[in-house]
Coordinates of C-alpha atoms and ligand atoms in Angstrom, one line a residue:
X973 CA 0.8 -15.0 26.2
X974 CA -2.0 -12.8 25.2
X975 CA -1.8 -11.4 21.7
X976 CA -3.9 -8.8 20.0
X977 CA -3.8 -8.6 16.2
X978 CA -5.1 -5.5 14.5
X979 CA -6.3 -6.4 11.0
X980 CA -8.2 -9.5 10.0
X981 CA -6.8 -9.7 6.5
X982 CA -4.6 -12.2 4.8
X983 CA -1.7 -11.6 7.2
X984 CA -3.7 -10.8 10.4
X985 CA -5.9 -13.9 10.2
X986 CA -3.0 -16.2 9.6
X987 CA -0.9 -14.6 12.3
X988 CA -3.8 -14.8 14.8
X989 CA -4.6 -18.4 13.9
X990 CA -1.0 -19.6 14.1
X991 CA -0.3 -17.9 17.4
X992 CA -3.4 -19.6 18.8
X993 CA -2.1 -22.8 17.4
X994 CA 1.1 -22.2 19.4
X995 CA -1.0 -22.0 22.5
X996 CA -1.4 -18.2 22.9
X997 CA -4.7 -16.4 23.6
X998 CA -5.5 -14.2 20.6
X999 CA -7.9 -11.4 20.0
X1000 CA -8.2 -10.3 16.4
X1001 CA -9.6 -6.8 15.9
X1002 CA -10.8 -5.3 12.6
X1003 CA -12.8 -2.2 11.7
X1004 CA -15.1 -3.9 9.3
X1005 CA -18.0 -5.1 11.4
X1006 CA -19.3 -7.6 8.7
X1007 CA -15.9 -9.3 8.7
X1008 CA -15.8 -9.6 12.5
X1009 CA -19.4 -10.9 12.5
X1010 CA -18.5 -13.5 9.8
X1011 CA -15.5 -14.7 11.7
X1012 CA -17.5 -15.0 14.9
X1013 CA -19.9 -17.1 13.0
X1014 CA -17.1 -19.4 11.8
X1015 CA -17.1 -18.0 8.3
X1016 CA -13.6 -17.2 6.9
X1017 CA -13.8 -14.3 4.5
X1018 CA -10.7 -15.2 2.4
X1019 CA -9.5 -18.3 0.6
X1020 CA -6.2 -19.5 2.2
X1021 CA -5.5 -23.2 2.3
X1022 CA -5.5 -24.6 5.8
X1023 CA -6.8 -21.4 7.4
X1024 CA -10.3 -22.6 8.0
X1025 CA -9.1 -25.7 9.8
X1026 CA -6.6 -23.9 12.0
X1027 CA -9.1 -21.3 13.0
X1028 CA -11.7 -24.0 13.8
X1029 CA -9.2 -26.1 15.7
X1030 CA -8.2 -23.1 18.0
X1031 CA -11.6 -21.5 18.3
X1032 CA -11.5 -21.5 22.1
X1033 CA -8.3 -19.5 22.1
X1034 CA -9.5 -17.0 19.4
X1035 CA -11.9 -14.1 19.7
X1036 CA -12.9 -11.4 17.2
X1037 CA -13.8 -7.9 17.9
X1038 CA -14.1 -4.3 16.6
X1039 CA -13.4 -2.9 20.0
X1040 CA -9.9 -1.5 20.6
X1041 CA -10.1 -1.7 24.4
X1042 CA -11.3 -5.3 24.4
X1043 CA -8.4 -6.3 22.1
X1044 CA -5.7 -4.5 24.1
X1045 CA -6.9 -5.4 27.6
X1046 CA -4.3 -7.6 29.2
X1047 CA -2.3 -8.0 26.0
X1048 CA 1.4 -8.8 26.1
X1049 CA 1.9 -8.1 22.4
X1050 CA -0.2 -6.0 20.0
X1051 CA 0.4 -6.9 16.3
X1052 CA -0.3 -4.4 13.6
X1053 CA -1.3 -6.2 10.4
X1054 CA -3.3 -3.6 8.6
X1055 CA -2.9 -2.8 4.9
X1056 CA -0.2 -0.4 3.6
X1057 CA -1.3 0.1 0.0
X1058 CA 0.5 2.4 -2.4
X1059 CA -0.5 6.0 -2.7
X1060 CA -0.5 7.8 -6.1
X1061 CA 3.2 8.7 -5.6
X1062 CA 4.0 5.0 -5.0
X1063 CA 4.9 5.6 -1.4
X1064 CA 3.3 3.3 1.2
X1065 CA 0.0 4.7 2.6
X1066 CA 0.5 4.4 6.4
X1067 CA -2.8 5.9 7.4
X1068 CA -4.2 2.6 8.8
X1069 CA -1.0 2.1 10.7
X1070 CA -1.2 5.6 12.3
X1071 CA -4.8 5.0 13.1
X1072 CA -3.9 1.9 15.2
X1073 CA -1.0 3.8 16.9
X1074 CA -3.2 6.7 17.8
X1075 CA -6.0 4.4 19.0
X1076 CA -3.8 2.5 21.5
X1077 CA -5.1 3.2 25.0
X1078 CA -2.7 4.0 27.9
X1079 CA -2.0 0.8 29.7
X1080 CA -0.5 0.0 33.2
X1081 CA 1.5 -3.0 32.2
X1082 CA 4.3 -3.0 29.6
X1083 CA 3.1 -4.0 26.2
X1084 CA 4.9 -4.5 22.9
X1085 CA 3.6 -3.2 19.6
X1086 CA 4.9 -5.5 16.9
X1087 CA 4.8 -4.4 13.2
X1088 CA 3.7 -7.1 10.7
X1089 CA 2.6 -4.7 8.1
X1090 CA 5.2 -4.0 5.5
X1091 CA 6.4 -0.4 6.1
X1092 CA 9.2 1.9 4.8
X1093 CA 12.5 2.0 6.7
X1094 CA 12.1 4.7 9.3
X1095 CA 8.5 3.9 10.2
X1096 CA 9.5 2.3 13.5
X1097 CA 11.4 5.4 14.6
X1098 CA 8.4 7.6 13.6
X1099 CA 6.0 5.3 15.6
X1100 CA 8.4 5.3 18.6
X1101 CA 8.4 9.2 18.6
X1102 CA 4.6 9.2 18.3
X1103 CA 4.2 6.8 21.2
X1104 CA 6.6 8.9 23.3
X1105 CA 4.7 12.1 22.4
X1106 CA 1.5 10.4 23.6
X1107 CA 3.3 9.6 26.9
X1108 CA 3.1 5.8 26.2
X1109 CA 6.7 5.1 27.3
X1110 CA 5.7 1.7 28.6
X1111 CA 4.6 0.6 25.1
X1112 CA 7.6 -1.0 23.4
X1113 CA 8.1 -1.3 19.6
X1114 CA 9.4 -4.3 17.6
X1115 CA 9.6 -4.8 13.8
X1116 CA 8.7 -8.4 13.0
X1117 CA 8.1 -8.4 9.3
X1118 CA 6.0 -11.1 7.6
X1119 CA 7.4 -13.3 4.8
X1120 CA 4.5 -15.7 4.2
X1121 CA 3.2 -16.1 0.7
X1122 CA -0.6 -16.2 0.0
X1123 CA -1.6 -19.8 -0.9
X1124 CA 1.0 -21.3 1.5
X1125 CA 0.7 -18.8 4.3
X1126 CA -0.2 -21.2 7.2
X1127 CA 2.6 -23.6 6.3
X1128 CA 5.0 -20.6 5.8
X1129 CA 4.1 -19.2 9.2
X1130 CA 4.6 -22.4 11.1
X1131 CA 7.8 -23.4 9.1
X1132 CA 9.5 -20.1 8.2
X1133 CA 13.0 -19.8 6.7
X1134 CA 13.7 -17.2 9.4
X1135 CA 12.0 -15.0 12.0
X1136 CA 13.3 -11.4 11.9
X1137 CA 13.0 -9.4 15.2
X1138 CA 14.2 -5.8 15.2
X1139 CA 13.9 -4.0 18.5
X1140 CA 14.8 -0.7 20.2
X1141 CA 14.9 -2.5 23.5
X1142 CA 16.3 -6.0 23.8
X1143 CA 13.7 -7.1 26.4
X1144 CA 10.8 -6.3 23.9
X1145 CA 12.6 -8.3 21.2
X1146 CA 12.8 -11.2 23.7
X1147 CA 9.1 -11.1 24.3
X1148 CA 8.4 -11.3 20.5
X1149 CA 11.0 -14.1 20.2
X1150 CA 9.4 -16.1 23.0
X1151 CA 6.0 -15.8 21.3
X1152 CA 7.4 -17.9 18.5
X1153 CA 8.5 -20.8 20.9
X1154 CA 7.6 -24.0 19.2
X1155 CA 8.6 -22.8 15.7
X1156 CA 11.9 -24.2 14.6
X1157 CA 13.6 -21.4 12.6
X1158 CA 16.7 -19.2 12.7
X1159 CA 16.0 -15.9 14.5
X1160 CA 17.6 -12.8 13.1
X1161 CA 17.8 -10.2 16.0
X1162 CA 18.7 -6.7 14.8
X1163 CA 17.9 -3.0 15.0
X1164 CA 14.5 -1.8 13.7
X1165 CA 15.6 -0.1 10.4
X1166 CA 17.5 -3.3 9.4
X1167 CA 14.5 -5.5 10.1
X1168 CA 12.3 -3.1 8.0
X1169 CA 14.9 -3.3 5.2
X1170 CA 15.1 -7.1 5.3
X1171 CA 11.5 -7.3 4.3
X1172 CA 11.7 -4.8 1.4
X1173 CA 15.1 -6.2 0.2
X1174 CA 13.8 -9.8 0.2
X1175 CA 10.9 -8.9 -2.0
X1176 CA 13.1 -6.8 -4.2
X1177 CA 15.5 -9.8 -4.7
X1178 CA 12.5 -12.0 -5.6
X1179 CA 11.0 -9.6 -8.2
X1180 CA 14.5 -9.1 -9.6
X1181 CA 14.8 -12.8 -10.3
X1182 CA 11.3 -12.8 -11.9
X1183 CA 12.0 -9.9 -14.2
X1184 CA 15.5 -11.4 -15.0
X1185 CA 14.0 -14.8 -16.1
X1186 CA 11.3 -13.0 -18.0
X1187 CA 13.9 -11.0 -20.0
X1188 CA 15.8 -14.3 -20.6
X1189 CA 12.5 -15.7 -21.9
X1190 CA 12.1 -12.8 -24.3
X1191 CA 15.6 -13.3 -25.6
X1192 CA 14.9 -17.1 -25.9
X1193 CA 11.9 -16.3 -28.0
X1194 CA 14.0 -14.2 -30.3
X1195 CA 16.7 -16.8 -30.6
X1196 CA 14.9 -20.1 -30.6
X1197 CA 16.0 -21.3 -27.1
X1198 CA 13.5 -22.7 -24.6
X1199 CA 13.4 -20.8 -21.3
X1200 CA 12.0 -23.7 -19.3
X1201 CA 15.1 -25.8 -20.2
X1202 CA 17.4 -22.7 -19.6
X1203 CA 15.8 -22.1 -16.2
X1204 CA 16.4 -25.8 -15.2
X1205 CA 20.0 -25.6 -16.4
X1206 CA 20.8 -22.4 -14.5
X1207 CA 18.8 -23.4 -11.4
X1208 CA 20.9 -26.5 -10.9
X1209 CA 23.9 -24.2 -10.3
X1210 CA 24.1 -24.1 -6.5
X1211 CA 25.1 -20.5 -6.5
X1212 CA 21.9 -19.6 -8.3
X1213 CA 19.3 -22.2 -7.1
X1214 CA 16.0 -23.1 -8.8
X1215 CA 13.4 -20.9 -7.1
X1216 CA 11.7 -17.9 -8.8
X1217 CA 13.0 -18.8 -12.3
X1218 CA 9.6 -19.5 -13.9
X1219 CA 9.1 -17.2 -16.8
X1220 CA 5.6 -15.9 -17.4
X1221 CA 3.5 -12.8 -17.7
X1222 CA 5.0 -11.0 -14.7
X1223 CA 4.4 -10.7 -11.0
X1224 CA 1.3 -9.2 -9.3
X1225 CA -0.4 -9.5 -6.0
X1226 CA -0.8 -7.3 -3.0
X1227 CA 2.9 -7.3 -2.1
X1228 CA 5.5 -7.5 -4.9
X1229 CA 4.3 -4.6 -7.0
X1230 CA 3.6 -2.3 -4.0
X1231 CA 6.7 -3.2 -2.0
X1232 CA 9.0 -2.8 -5.0
X1233 CA 7.5 0.6 -5.8
X1234 CA 7.7 1.6 -2.1
X1235 CA 11.4 0.7 -2.0
X1236 CA 12.0 2.5 -5.2
X1237 CA 10.3 5.6 -3.7
X1238 CA 12.0 5.2 -0.4
X1239 CA 15.4 5.2 -2.2
X1240 CA 14.4 8.2 -4.3
X1241 CA 13.1 10.1 -1.3
X1242 CA 16.5 9.5 0.3
X1243 CA 18.3 10.9 -2.7
X1244 CA 19.2 7.5 -4.4
X1245 CA 18.1 6.4 -7.8
X1246 CA 17.6 2.6 -7.6
X1247 CA 18.2 2.0 -11.3
X1248 CA 18.1 -1.8 -11.1
X1249 CA 14.7 -1.8 -9.3
X1250 CA 13.3 0.8 -11.8
X1251 CA 14.2 -1.6 -14.6
X1252 CA 12.7 -4.6 -12.8
X1253 CA 9.4 -2.8 -12.4
X1254 CA 9.4 -1.6 -16.0
X1255 CA 10.2 -5.1 -17.4
X1256 CA 7.2 -6.4 -15.4
X1257 CA 4.8 -3.8 -16.8
X1258 CA 5.9 -4.6 -20.4
X1259 CA 5.8 -8.4 -19.7
X1260 CA 2.0 -8.3 -19.0
X1261 CA 1.4 -6.7 -22.3
X1262 CA 3.4 -9.2 -24.4
X1263 CA 0.4 -11.5 -24.4
X1264 CA -1.6 -9.0 -26.4
X1265 CA 1.1 -9.0 -29.2
X1266 CA 1.1 -12.8 -29.2
X1267 CA -2.7 -12.9 -29.7
X1268 CA -2.6 -10.2 -32.4
X1269 CA 0.1 -12.0 -34.3
X1270 CA -2.2 -15.1 -34.4
X1271 CA -5.6 -13.6 -34.7
X1272 CA -5.1 -10.2 -36.3
X1273 CA -6.9 -7.2 -34.8
X1274 CA -8.7 -8.2 -31.7
X1275 CA -11.8 -6.1 -32.2
X1276 CA -14.8 -8.5 -32.1
X1277 CA -12.6 -11.5 -31.2
X1278 CA -13.7 -13.5 -28.2
X1279 CA -10.8 -14.2 -25.8
X1280 CA -11.0 -16.4 -22.7
X1281 CA -9.0 -15.5 -19.6
X1282 CA -8.2 -18.7 -17.6
X1283 CA -7.4 -17.7 -14.1
X1284 CA -7.9 -14.3 -12.5
X1285 CA -6.1 -14.5 -9.1
X1286 CA -2.5 -13.2 -9.1
X1287 CA -1.4 -16.8 -8.4
X1288 CA -3.0 -20.2 -7.7
X1289 CA -4.1 -21.0 -4.2
X1290 CA -5.5 -17.6 -3.4
X1291 CA -8.6 -15.5 -4.3
X1292 CA -6.5 -12.3 -4.2
X1293 CA -6.8 -10.2 -7.4
X1294 CA -4.9 -7.2 -6.1
X1295 CA -2.5 -6.0 -8.8
X1296 CA -3.1 -9.3 -10.7
X1297 CA -1.9 -9.4 -14.3
X1298 CA -5.5 -10.5 -15.2
X1299 CA -6.6 -6.9 -14.5
X1300 CA -4.1 -5.4 -16.9
X1301 CA -4.9 -8.0 -19.5
X1302 CA -8.6 -7.7 -19.3
X1303 CA -8.3 -3.9 -19.5
X1304 CA -6.0 -4.1 -22.6
X1305 CA -8.2 -6.6 -24.3
X1306 CA -11.4 -4.6 -23.7
X1307 CA -9.7 -1.5 -25.0
X1308 CA -8.7 -3.4 -28.2
X1309 CA -12.4 -4.2 -28.6
X1310 CA -12.2 -7.9 -27.7
X1311 CA -15.1 -9.7 -26.1
X1312 CA -13.7 -11.1 -22.9
X1313 CA -14.9 -14.1 -20.9
X1314 CA -13.1 -15.2 -17.8
X1315 CA -13.0 -18.0 -15.3
X1316 CA -11.3 -18.6 -11.9
X1317 CA -12.0 -21.3 -9.4
X1318 CA -12.0 -19.0 -6.4
X1319 CA -11.4 -15.3 -7.2
X1320 CA -14.4 -13.1 -7.4
X1321 CA -14.0 -11.7 -10.9
X1322 CA -17.3 -10.0 -11.0
X1323 CA -16.3 -7.7 -8.1
X1324 CA -13.1 -6.6 -9.9
X1325 CA -13.7 -6.7 -13.6
X1326 CA -16.3 -4.6 -15.4
X1327 CA -17.2 -5.4 -19.0
X1328 CA -15.9 -9.0 -18.6
X1329 CA -18.3 -11.9 -18.6
X1330 CA -17.6 -14.4 -15.7
X1331 CA -18.0 -18.0 -16.6
X1332 CA -18.8 -20.8 -14.0
X1333 CA -16.3 -23.3 -15.5
X1334 CA -13.2 -23.1 -17.6
X1335 CA -15.0 -24.9 -20.5
X1336 CA -17.8 -22.4 -20.4
X1337 CA -15.3 -19.5 -20.6
X1338 CA -13.8 -21.2 -23.7
X1339 CA -17.2 -21.6 -25.5
X1340 CA -16.9 -19.9 -28.9
X1341 CA -13.6 -18.3 -28.0
X1342 CA -11.1 -17.4 -30.8
X1343 CA -8.2 -17.6 -28.4
X1344 CA -7.5 -18.3 -24.7
X1345 CA -4.9 -17.1 -22.3
X1346 CA -3.6 -19.0 -19.3
X1347 CA -3.2 -16.2 -16.7
X1348 CA -3.0 -18.2 -13.5
X1349 CA -1.4 -21.7 -13.3
X1350 CA -4.4 -23.4 -11.5
X1351 CA -3.9 -27.2 -11.4
X1352 CA -7.5 -27.5 -12.8
X1353 CA -6.2 -26.2 -16.1
X1354 CA -3.7 -29.1 -16.5
X1355 CA -6.6 -31.5 -15.9
X1356 CA -9.0 -29.8 -18.2
X1357 CA -10.5 -31.9 -21.0
X1358 CA -8.7 -29.9 -23.8
X1359 CA -10.2 -32.1 -26.5
X1360 CA -13.6 -30.9 -25.4
X1361 CA -12.3 -27.4 -25.2
X1362 CA -11.0 -27.6 -28.8
X1363 CA -14.6 -28.6 -29.9
X1364 CA -16.2 -25.8 -28.0
X1365 CA -13.8 -23.0 -29.2
X1366 CA -14.3 -21.1 -32.4
X1367 CA -10.6 -20.7 -32.9
X1368 CA -7.6 -22.6 -31.7
X1369 CA -5.1 -20.2 -30.2
X1370 CA -3.7 -20.8 -26.7
X1371 CA -1.3 -18.3 -25.2
X1372 CA 0.1 -20.0 -22.1
X1373 CA 1.2 -17.0 -19.9
X1374 CA 2.6 -19.4 -17.3
X1375 CA 4.2 -22.2 -19.3
X1376 CA 1.7 -24.4 -17.4
X1377 CA 0.4 -26.7 -20.2
X1378 CA 2.0 -29.4 -22.3
X1379 CA 2.7 -27.8 -25.7
X1380 CA 3.0 -31.2 -27.5
X1381 CA -0.3 -32.5 -26.2
X1382 CA -2.1 -29.3 -27.1
X1383 CA -0.6 -29.1 -30.6
X1384 CA -1.6 -32.8 -31.1
X1385 CA -5.2 -31.7 -30.5
X1386 CA -5.0 -29.0 -33.2
X1387 CA -4.2 -26.0 -31.0
X1388 CA -1.8 -23.3 -32.0
X1389 CA 0.1 -23.1 -28.7
X1390 CA 2.4 -20.3 -27.6
X1391 CA 4.1 -20.1 -24.2
X1392 CA 6.5 -17.5 -22.8
X1393 CA 10.0 -17.9 -24.0
X1394 CA 9.3 -21.3 -25.6
X1395 CA 10.0 -22.1 -29.2
X1396 CA 7.1 -21.2 -31.5
X1397 CA 6.1 -23.8 -34.1
Ligands
LIG2347 N1 -0.8 -10.5 1.9 C1 0.3 -11.1 2.1 O1 0.6 -12.2 1.8 C2 1.4 -10.3 2.9 C3 2.6 -10.9 3.1 C4 3.6 -10.2 3.9 C5 3.3 -8.9 4.3 N2 2.1 -8.3 4.0 C6 1.8 -7.0 4.5 O2 0.9 -7.2 5.6 C7 0.0 -6.0 5.6 C8 -1.4 -6.5 5.6 O3 -1.6 -7.2 4.3 P1 -3.0 -8.0 4.0 O4 -2.8 -8.6 2.7 O5 -3.3 -8.8 5.2 O6 -4.0 -6.8 4.0 P2 -5.6 -6.9 4.0 O7 -6.1 -5.7 3.2 O8 -6.0 -8.3 3.5 O9 -6.0 -6.8 5.5 C9 -5.9 -5.6 6.2 C10 -7.0 -5.6 7.3 O10 -6.8 -4.5 8.2 C11 -8.1 -4.0 8.5 N3 -7.9 -2.6 9.2 C12 -7.8 -1.4 8.6 N4 -7.7 -0.5 9.6 C13 -7.7 -1.1 10.8 C14 -7.6 -0.7 12.1 N5 -7.5 0.6 12.4 N6 -7.7 -1.6 13.1 C15 -7.9 -2.9 12.8 N7 -8.0 -3.4 11.5 C16 -7.9 -2.5 10.5 C17 -8.9 -4.0 7.2 O11 -10.2 -3.9 7.4 C18 -8.4 -5.3 6.7 O12 -9.3 -6.3 7.1 C19 0.4 -5.1 4.5 O13 1.3 -4.2 4.9 C20 1.1 -6.1 3.5 O14 2.1 -5.4 2.7 C21 1.1 -9.0 3.3

């Protein structure tokens, strides 16, 4: 089939590359000319493991353009994979989605618009009305939400837990289902609002688990238990399972914070107060700030203290810093008067952080530091020469915001180590 993908971001590029891998002809359209030029020249503008290779391998089935007509020409399916960031009210900003819908040209053949962007429940119906108002009755609409995670997106796309296809017209759903031939996964066929809600509810379930284990960690800290052991113990219960039970400094990224806020607002706009989700979001905000208290307890007032932030991306395997806990931490540390130096192997800290010195290596970030915070659990930090780090630091405090390092090994080197929800010595 011929597929057009609107949006060459984290989702659009992976979607386009993976559909090409499945044998389809794909045109990816973006509004940012520089991005399209780079992609045409074989330069991938984001860090996503495996993406460069899959784009290169399928180059003859992939084209990139800024032109709407060129993208839609002869397409069977037009994917919308544009950003839906939060507005000031917390609702999803759908302006990029509406731009795509309004830009769609009239076509002779039947085409299906498939929504990959995460949108509030009701968006599909609103788009259907808009298409009808424009006289585009031969343009079908399907909700086909995306569940890939940055850092493992290519693998997740090719081996998903499920594919959700919500359609107004069964034949349009069939087209989108056929597009996935070659992928072995259960297909959930449903109505459009339910498909939209599956995406929001799945993310809400995951963030609820994260805030749950973070609160258990906080109680562990107050009572002397170790949350890593507790998580293992509860995760072995088949009714609970082990995933998303890693305590830490909270969730971030371009999806979890925005999607949980969007669901909270969607509920509120519909007259329902989603109390559990409100608490999940609040716990997450407080969790990011706990690191500051830990540093202050060890170092006293942070004014003039040098603090190293190790990792800036919201999680390892990506360069994405959208809503990363590192942004909140850096802001809080700077406002306390600390001198902040940061390192990340791929994220572009200089573009997102003002007033923070960006170091080329983790050891350079630790030079002369009074304390360090592990913000992202990059494997590089496990392999770091911590004995050399101890020599280069002025102080010896490590706050491990991801319970990523070995407490005993660090304490043996003379560090004062504190994790999240782990016993304090
Ligand atoms: N990032 C993820 O891992 C992930 C996972 C699941 C779902 N989602 C959802 O997918 C959507 C896209 O997320 P993302 O992270 O890829 O965003 P992104 O910001 O990385 O990419 C969006 C792209 O759309 C482009 N764009 C804007 N207007 C356009 C238009 N009119 N035509 C064509 N392109 C246009 C932008 O220039 C940008 O390149 C969001 O709704 C997000 O919630 C993201």
